[in-house]
N, C-alpha and C. Protein backbone atom coordinates (compact mmCIF):
# COMPACT_ATOMS: atom_id res chain seq x y z
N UNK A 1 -22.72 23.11 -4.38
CA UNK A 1 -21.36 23.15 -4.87
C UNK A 1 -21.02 24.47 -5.53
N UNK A 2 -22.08 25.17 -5.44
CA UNK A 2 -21.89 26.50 -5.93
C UNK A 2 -20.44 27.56 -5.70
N UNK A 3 -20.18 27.37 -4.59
CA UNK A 3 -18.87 27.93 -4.20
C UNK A 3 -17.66 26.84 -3.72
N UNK A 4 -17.92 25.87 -4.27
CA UNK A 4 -16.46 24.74 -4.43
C UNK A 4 -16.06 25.33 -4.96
N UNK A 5 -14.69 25.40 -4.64
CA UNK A 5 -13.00 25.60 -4.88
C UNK A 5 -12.30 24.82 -6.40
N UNK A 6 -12.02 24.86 -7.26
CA UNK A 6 -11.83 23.88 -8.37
C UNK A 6 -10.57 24.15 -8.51
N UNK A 7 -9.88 22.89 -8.53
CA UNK A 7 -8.49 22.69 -8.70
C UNK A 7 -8.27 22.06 -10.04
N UNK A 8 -7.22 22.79 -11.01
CA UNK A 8 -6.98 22.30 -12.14
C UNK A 8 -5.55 22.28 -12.37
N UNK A 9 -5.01 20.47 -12.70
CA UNK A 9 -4.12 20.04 -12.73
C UNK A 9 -3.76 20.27 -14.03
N UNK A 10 -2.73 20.66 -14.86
CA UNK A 10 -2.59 20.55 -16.45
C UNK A 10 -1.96 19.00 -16.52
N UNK A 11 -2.98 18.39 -17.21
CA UNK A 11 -2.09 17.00 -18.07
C UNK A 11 -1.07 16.91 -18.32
N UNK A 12 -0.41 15.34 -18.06
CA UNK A 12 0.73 15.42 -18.50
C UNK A 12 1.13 13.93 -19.09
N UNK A 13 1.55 13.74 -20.26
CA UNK A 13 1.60 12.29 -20.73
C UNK A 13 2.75 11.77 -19.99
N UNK A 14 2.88 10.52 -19.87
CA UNK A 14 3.93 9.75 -18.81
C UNK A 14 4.24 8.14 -19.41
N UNK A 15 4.92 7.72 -19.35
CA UNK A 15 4.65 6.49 -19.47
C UNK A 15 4.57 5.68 -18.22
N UNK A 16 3.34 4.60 -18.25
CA UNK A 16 2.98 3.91 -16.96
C UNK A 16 3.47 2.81 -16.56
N UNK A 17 4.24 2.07 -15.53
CA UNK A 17 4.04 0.34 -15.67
C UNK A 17 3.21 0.36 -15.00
N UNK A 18 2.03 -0.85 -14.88
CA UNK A 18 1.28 -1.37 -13.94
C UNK A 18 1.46 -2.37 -13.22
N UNK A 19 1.64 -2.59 -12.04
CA UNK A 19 2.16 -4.16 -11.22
C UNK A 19 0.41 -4.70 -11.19
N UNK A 20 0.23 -5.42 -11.16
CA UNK A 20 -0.24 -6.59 -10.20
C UNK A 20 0.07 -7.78 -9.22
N UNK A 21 -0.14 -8.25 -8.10
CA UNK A 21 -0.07 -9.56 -7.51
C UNK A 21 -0.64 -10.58 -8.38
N UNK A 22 0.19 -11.92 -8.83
CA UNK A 22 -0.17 -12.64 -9.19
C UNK A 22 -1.11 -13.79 -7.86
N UNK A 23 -0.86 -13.66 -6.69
CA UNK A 23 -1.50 -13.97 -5.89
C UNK A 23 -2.68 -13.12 -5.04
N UNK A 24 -3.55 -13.22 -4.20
CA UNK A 24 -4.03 -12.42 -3.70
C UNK A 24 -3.15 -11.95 -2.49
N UNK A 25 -3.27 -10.69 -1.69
CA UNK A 25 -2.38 -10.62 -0.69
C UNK A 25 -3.51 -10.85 0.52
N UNK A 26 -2.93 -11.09 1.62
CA UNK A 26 -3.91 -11.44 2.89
C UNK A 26 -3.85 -9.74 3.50
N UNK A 27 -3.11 -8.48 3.27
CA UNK A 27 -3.24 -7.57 3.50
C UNK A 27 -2.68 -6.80 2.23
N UNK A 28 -3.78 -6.14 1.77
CA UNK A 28 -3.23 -5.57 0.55
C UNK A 28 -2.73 -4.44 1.32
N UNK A 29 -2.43 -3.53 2.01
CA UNK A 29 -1.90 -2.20 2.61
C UNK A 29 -0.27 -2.60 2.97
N UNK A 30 -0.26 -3.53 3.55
CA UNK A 30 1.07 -4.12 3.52
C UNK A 30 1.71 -4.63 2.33
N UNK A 31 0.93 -5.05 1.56
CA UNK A 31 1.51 -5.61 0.42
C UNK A 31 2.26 -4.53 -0.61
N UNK A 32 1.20 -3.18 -0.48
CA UNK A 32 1.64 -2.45 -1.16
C UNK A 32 2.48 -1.03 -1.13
N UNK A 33 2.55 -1.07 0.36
CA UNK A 33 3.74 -0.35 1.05
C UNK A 33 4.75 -1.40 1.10
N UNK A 34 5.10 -3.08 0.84
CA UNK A 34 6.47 -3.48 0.20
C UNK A 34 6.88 -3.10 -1.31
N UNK A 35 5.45 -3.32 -2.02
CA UNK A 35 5.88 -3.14 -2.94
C UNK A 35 6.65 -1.91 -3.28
N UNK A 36 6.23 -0.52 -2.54
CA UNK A 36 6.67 0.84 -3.28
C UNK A 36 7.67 0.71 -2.22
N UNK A 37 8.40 0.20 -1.17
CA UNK A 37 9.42 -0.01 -0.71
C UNK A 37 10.87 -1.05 -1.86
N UNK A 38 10.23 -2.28 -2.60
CA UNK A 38 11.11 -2.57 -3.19
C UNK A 38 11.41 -1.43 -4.26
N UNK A 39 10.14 -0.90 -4.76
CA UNK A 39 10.36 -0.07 -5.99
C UNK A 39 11.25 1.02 -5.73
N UNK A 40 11.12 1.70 -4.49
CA UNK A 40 12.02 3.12 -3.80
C UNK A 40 13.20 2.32 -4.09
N UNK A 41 14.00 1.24 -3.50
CA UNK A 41 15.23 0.56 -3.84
C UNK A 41 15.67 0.09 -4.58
N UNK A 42 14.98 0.35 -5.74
CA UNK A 42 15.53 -0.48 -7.00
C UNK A 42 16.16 0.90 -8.19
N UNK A 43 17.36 0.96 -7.78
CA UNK A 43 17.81 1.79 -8.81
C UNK A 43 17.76 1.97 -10.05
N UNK A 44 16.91 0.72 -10.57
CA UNK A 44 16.17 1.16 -12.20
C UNK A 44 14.99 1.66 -12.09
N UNK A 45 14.66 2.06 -11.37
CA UNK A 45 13.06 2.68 -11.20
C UNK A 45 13.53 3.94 -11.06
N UNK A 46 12.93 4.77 -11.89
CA UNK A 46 13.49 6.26 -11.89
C UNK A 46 11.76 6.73 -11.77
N UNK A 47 11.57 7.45 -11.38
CA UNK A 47 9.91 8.06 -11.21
C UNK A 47 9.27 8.18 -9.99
N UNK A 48 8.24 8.17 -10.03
CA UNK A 48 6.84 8.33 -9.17
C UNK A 48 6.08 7.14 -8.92
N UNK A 49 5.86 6.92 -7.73
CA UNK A 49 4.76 5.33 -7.64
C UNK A 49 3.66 6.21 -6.87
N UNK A 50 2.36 5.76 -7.17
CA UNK A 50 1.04 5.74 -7.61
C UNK A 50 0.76 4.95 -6.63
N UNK A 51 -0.36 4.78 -5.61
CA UNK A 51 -0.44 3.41 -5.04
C UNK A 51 -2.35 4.29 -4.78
N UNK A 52 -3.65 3.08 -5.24
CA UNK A 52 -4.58 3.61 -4.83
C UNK A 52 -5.16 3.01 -3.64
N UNK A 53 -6.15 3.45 -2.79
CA UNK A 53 -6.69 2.63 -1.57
C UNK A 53 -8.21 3.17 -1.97
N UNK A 54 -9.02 2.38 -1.35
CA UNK A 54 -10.49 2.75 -1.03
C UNK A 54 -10.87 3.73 -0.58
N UNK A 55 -10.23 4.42 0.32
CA UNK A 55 -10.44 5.08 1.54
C UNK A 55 -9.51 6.12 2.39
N UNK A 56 -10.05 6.96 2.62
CA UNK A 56 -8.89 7.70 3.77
C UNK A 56 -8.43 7.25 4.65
N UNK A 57 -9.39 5.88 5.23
CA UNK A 57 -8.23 5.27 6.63
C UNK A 57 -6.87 3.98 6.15
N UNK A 58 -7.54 3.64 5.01
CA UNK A 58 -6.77 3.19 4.40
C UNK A 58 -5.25 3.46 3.70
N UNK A 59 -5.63 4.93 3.01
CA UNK A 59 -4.81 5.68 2.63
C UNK A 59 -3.50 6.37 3.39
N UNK A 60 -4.15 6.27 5.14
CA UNK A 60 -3.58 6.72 6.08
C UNK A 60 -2.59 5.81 6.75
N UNK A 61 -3.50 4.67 6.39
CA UNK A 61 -2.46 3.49 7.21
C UNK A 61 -1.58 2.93 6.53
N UNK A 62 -1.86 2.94 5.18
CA UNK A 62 -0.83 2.39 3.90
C UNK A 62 0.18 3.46 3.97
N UNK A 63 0.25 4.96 3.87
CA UNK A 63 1.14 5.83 4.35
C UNK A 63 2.04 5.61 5.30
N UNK A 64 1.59 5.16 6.80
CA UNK A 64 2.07 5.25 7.51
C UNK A 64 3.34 3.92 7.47
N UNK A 65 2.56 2.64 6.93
CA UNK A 65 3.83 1.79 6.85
C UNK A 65 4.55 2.06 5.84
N UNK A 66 4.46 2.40 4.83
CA UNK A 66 5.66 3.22 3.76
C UNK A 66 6.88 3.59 4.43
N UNK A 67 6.34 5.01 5.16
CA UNK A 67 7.27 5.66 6.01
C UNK A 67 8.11 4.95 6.69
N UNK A 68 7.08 4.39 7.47
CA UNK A 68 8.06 3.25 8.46
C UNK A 68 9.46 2.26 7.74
N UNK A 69 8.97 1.84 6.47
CA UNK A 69 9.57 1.26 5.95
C UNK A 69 10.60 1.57 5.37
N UNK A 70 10.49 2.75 4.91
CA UNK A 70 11.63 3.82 3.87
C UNK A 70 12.33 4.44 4.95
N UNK A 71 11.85 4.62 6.12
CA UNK A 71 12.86 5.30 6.79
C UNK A 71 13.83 4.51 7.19
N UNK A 72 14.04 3.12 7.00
CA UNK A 72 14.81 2.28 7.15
C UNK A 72 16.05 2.09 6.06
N UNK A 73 15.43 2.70 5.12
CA UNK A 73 16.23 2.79 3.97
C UNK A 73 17.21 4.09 3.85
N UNK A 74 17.86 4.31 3.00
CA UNK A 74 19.23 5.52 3.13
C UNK A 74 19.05 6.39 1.87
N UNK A 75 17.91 6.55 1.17
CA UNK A 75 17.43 7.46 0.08
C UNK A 75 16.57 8.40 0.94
N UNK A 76 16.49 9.34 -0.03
CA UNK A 76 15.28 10.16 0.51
C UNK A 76 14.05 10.08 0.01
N UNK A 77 12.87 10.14 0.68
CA UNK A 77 11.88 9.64 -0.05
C UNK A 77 10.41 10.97 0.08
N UNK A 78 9.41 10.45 0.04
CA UNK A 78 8.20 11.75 -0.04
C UNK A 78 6.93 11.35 -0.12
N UNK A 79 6.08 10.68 0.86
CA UNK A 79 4.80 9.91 1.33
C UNK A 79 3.92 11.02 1.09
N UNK A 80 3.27 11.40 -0.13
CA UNK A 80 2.16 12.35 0.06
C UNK A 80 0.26 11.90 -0.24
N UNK A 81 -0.31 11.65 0.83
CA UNK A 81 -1.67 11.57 0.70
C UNK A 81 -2.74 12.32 -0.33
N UNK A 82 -3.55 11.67 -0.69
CA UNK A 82 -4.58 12.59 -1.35
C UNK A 82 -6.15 11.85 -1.63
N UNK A 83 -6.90 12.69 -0.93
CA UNK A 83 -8.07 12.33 -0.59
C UNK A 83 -9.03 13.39 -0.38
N UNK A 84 -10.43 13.04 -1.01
CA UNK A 84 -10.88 14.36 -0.99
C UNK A 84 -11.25 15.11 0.45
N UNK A 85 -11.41 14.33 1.60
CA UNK A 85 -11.34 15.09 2.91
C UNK A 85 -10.31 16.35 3.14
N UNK A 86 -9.12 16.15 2.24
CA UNK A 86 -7.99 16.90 3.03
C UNK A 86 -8.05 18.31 2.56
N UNK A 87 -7.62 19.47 3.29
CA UNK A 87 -7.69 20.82 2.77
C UNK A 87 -7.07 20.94 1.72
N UNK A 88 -7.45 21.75 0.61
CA UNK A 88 -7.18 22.20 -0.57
C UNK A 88 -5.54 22.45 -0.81
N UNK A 89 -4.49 23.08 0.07
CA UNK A 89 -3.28 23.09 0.07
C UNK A 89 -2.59 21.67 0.09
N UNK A 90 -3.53 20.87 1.38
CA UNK A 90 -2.70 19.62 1.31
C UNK A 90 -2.84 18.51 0.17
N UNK A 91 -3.88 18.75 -0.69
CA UNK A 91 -4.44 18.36 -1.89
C UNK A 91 -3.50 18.59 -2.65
N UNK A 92 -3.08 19.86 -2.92
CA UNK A 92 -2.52 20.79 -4.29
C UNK A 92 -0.49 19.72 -3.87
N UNK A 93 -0.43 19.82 -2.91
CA UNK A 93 0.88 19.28 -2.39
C UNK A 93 1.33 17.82 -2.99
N UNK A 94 0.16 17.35 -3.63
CA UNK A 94 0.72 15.89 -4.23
C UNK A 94 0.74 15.94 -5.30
N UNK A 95 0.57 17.56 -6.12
CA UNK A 95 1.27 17.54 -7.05
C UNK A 95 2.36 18.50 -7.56
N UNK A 96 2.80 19.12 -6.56
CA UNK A 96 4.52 19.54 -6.49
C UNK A 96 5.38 18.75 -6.90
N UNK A 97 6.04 18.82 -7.17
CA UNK A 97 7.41 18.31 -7.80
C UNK A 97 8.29 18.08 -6.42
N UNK A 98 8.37 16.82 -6.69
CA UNK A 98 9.46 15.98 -5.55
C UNK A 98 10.75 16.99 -5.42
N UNK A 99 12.03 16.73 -4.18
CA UNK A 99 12.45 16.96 -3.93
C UNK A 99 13.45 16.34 -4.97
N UNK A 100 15.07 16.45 -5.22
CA UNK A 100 15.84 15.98 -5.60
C UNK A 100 16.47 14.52 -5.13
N UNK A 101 15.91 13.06 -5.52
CA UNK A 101 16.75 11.87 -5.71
C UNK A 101 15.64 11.34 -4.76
């Protein structure tokens, strides 16, 4: 690791909600690309949603129904991955500052 690359994020305090399912879901990837689909539509939700997965294929496929889902919707929205496989730019990219609304 001698010549790893080190990326340093500066902290930032936030305030969090945390959801849980009070049930189990029979697909949590679906479950939780509705959930950040109701949350994108709910005009009291002002912020950033967080969603974690196990895994990069996971991460990939939970992405992908997001998209699918939001593009159905009439906001603009911003699906960004992060996993340690991905190159260092596409890393640094999920923590840019969203676009406007």
């Amino acid at each position: 690791f001698e010549d790893a690359a080190v990326v340093r994020v500066p902290g930032r305090a936030h305030p969090v909600d945390v959801f849980y399912l009070t049930i189990a879901a029979d697909d949590y990837q679906d479950a939780a690309a509705d959930c950040c689909a109701q949350l994108h539509a709910d005009p009291t939700c002002d912020g950033d949603v967080l969603v974690f997965m196990p895994g990069q294929e996971e991460i990939a496929a939970c992405a992908a129904l997001l998209e699918e889902r939001l593009a159905e919707t009439s906001g603009p929205f911003v699906v960004v991955q992060l996993y340690a496989a991905l190159p260092r730019d596409a890393q640094l990219a999920a923590f840019k500052k969203p676009p406007p609304g």
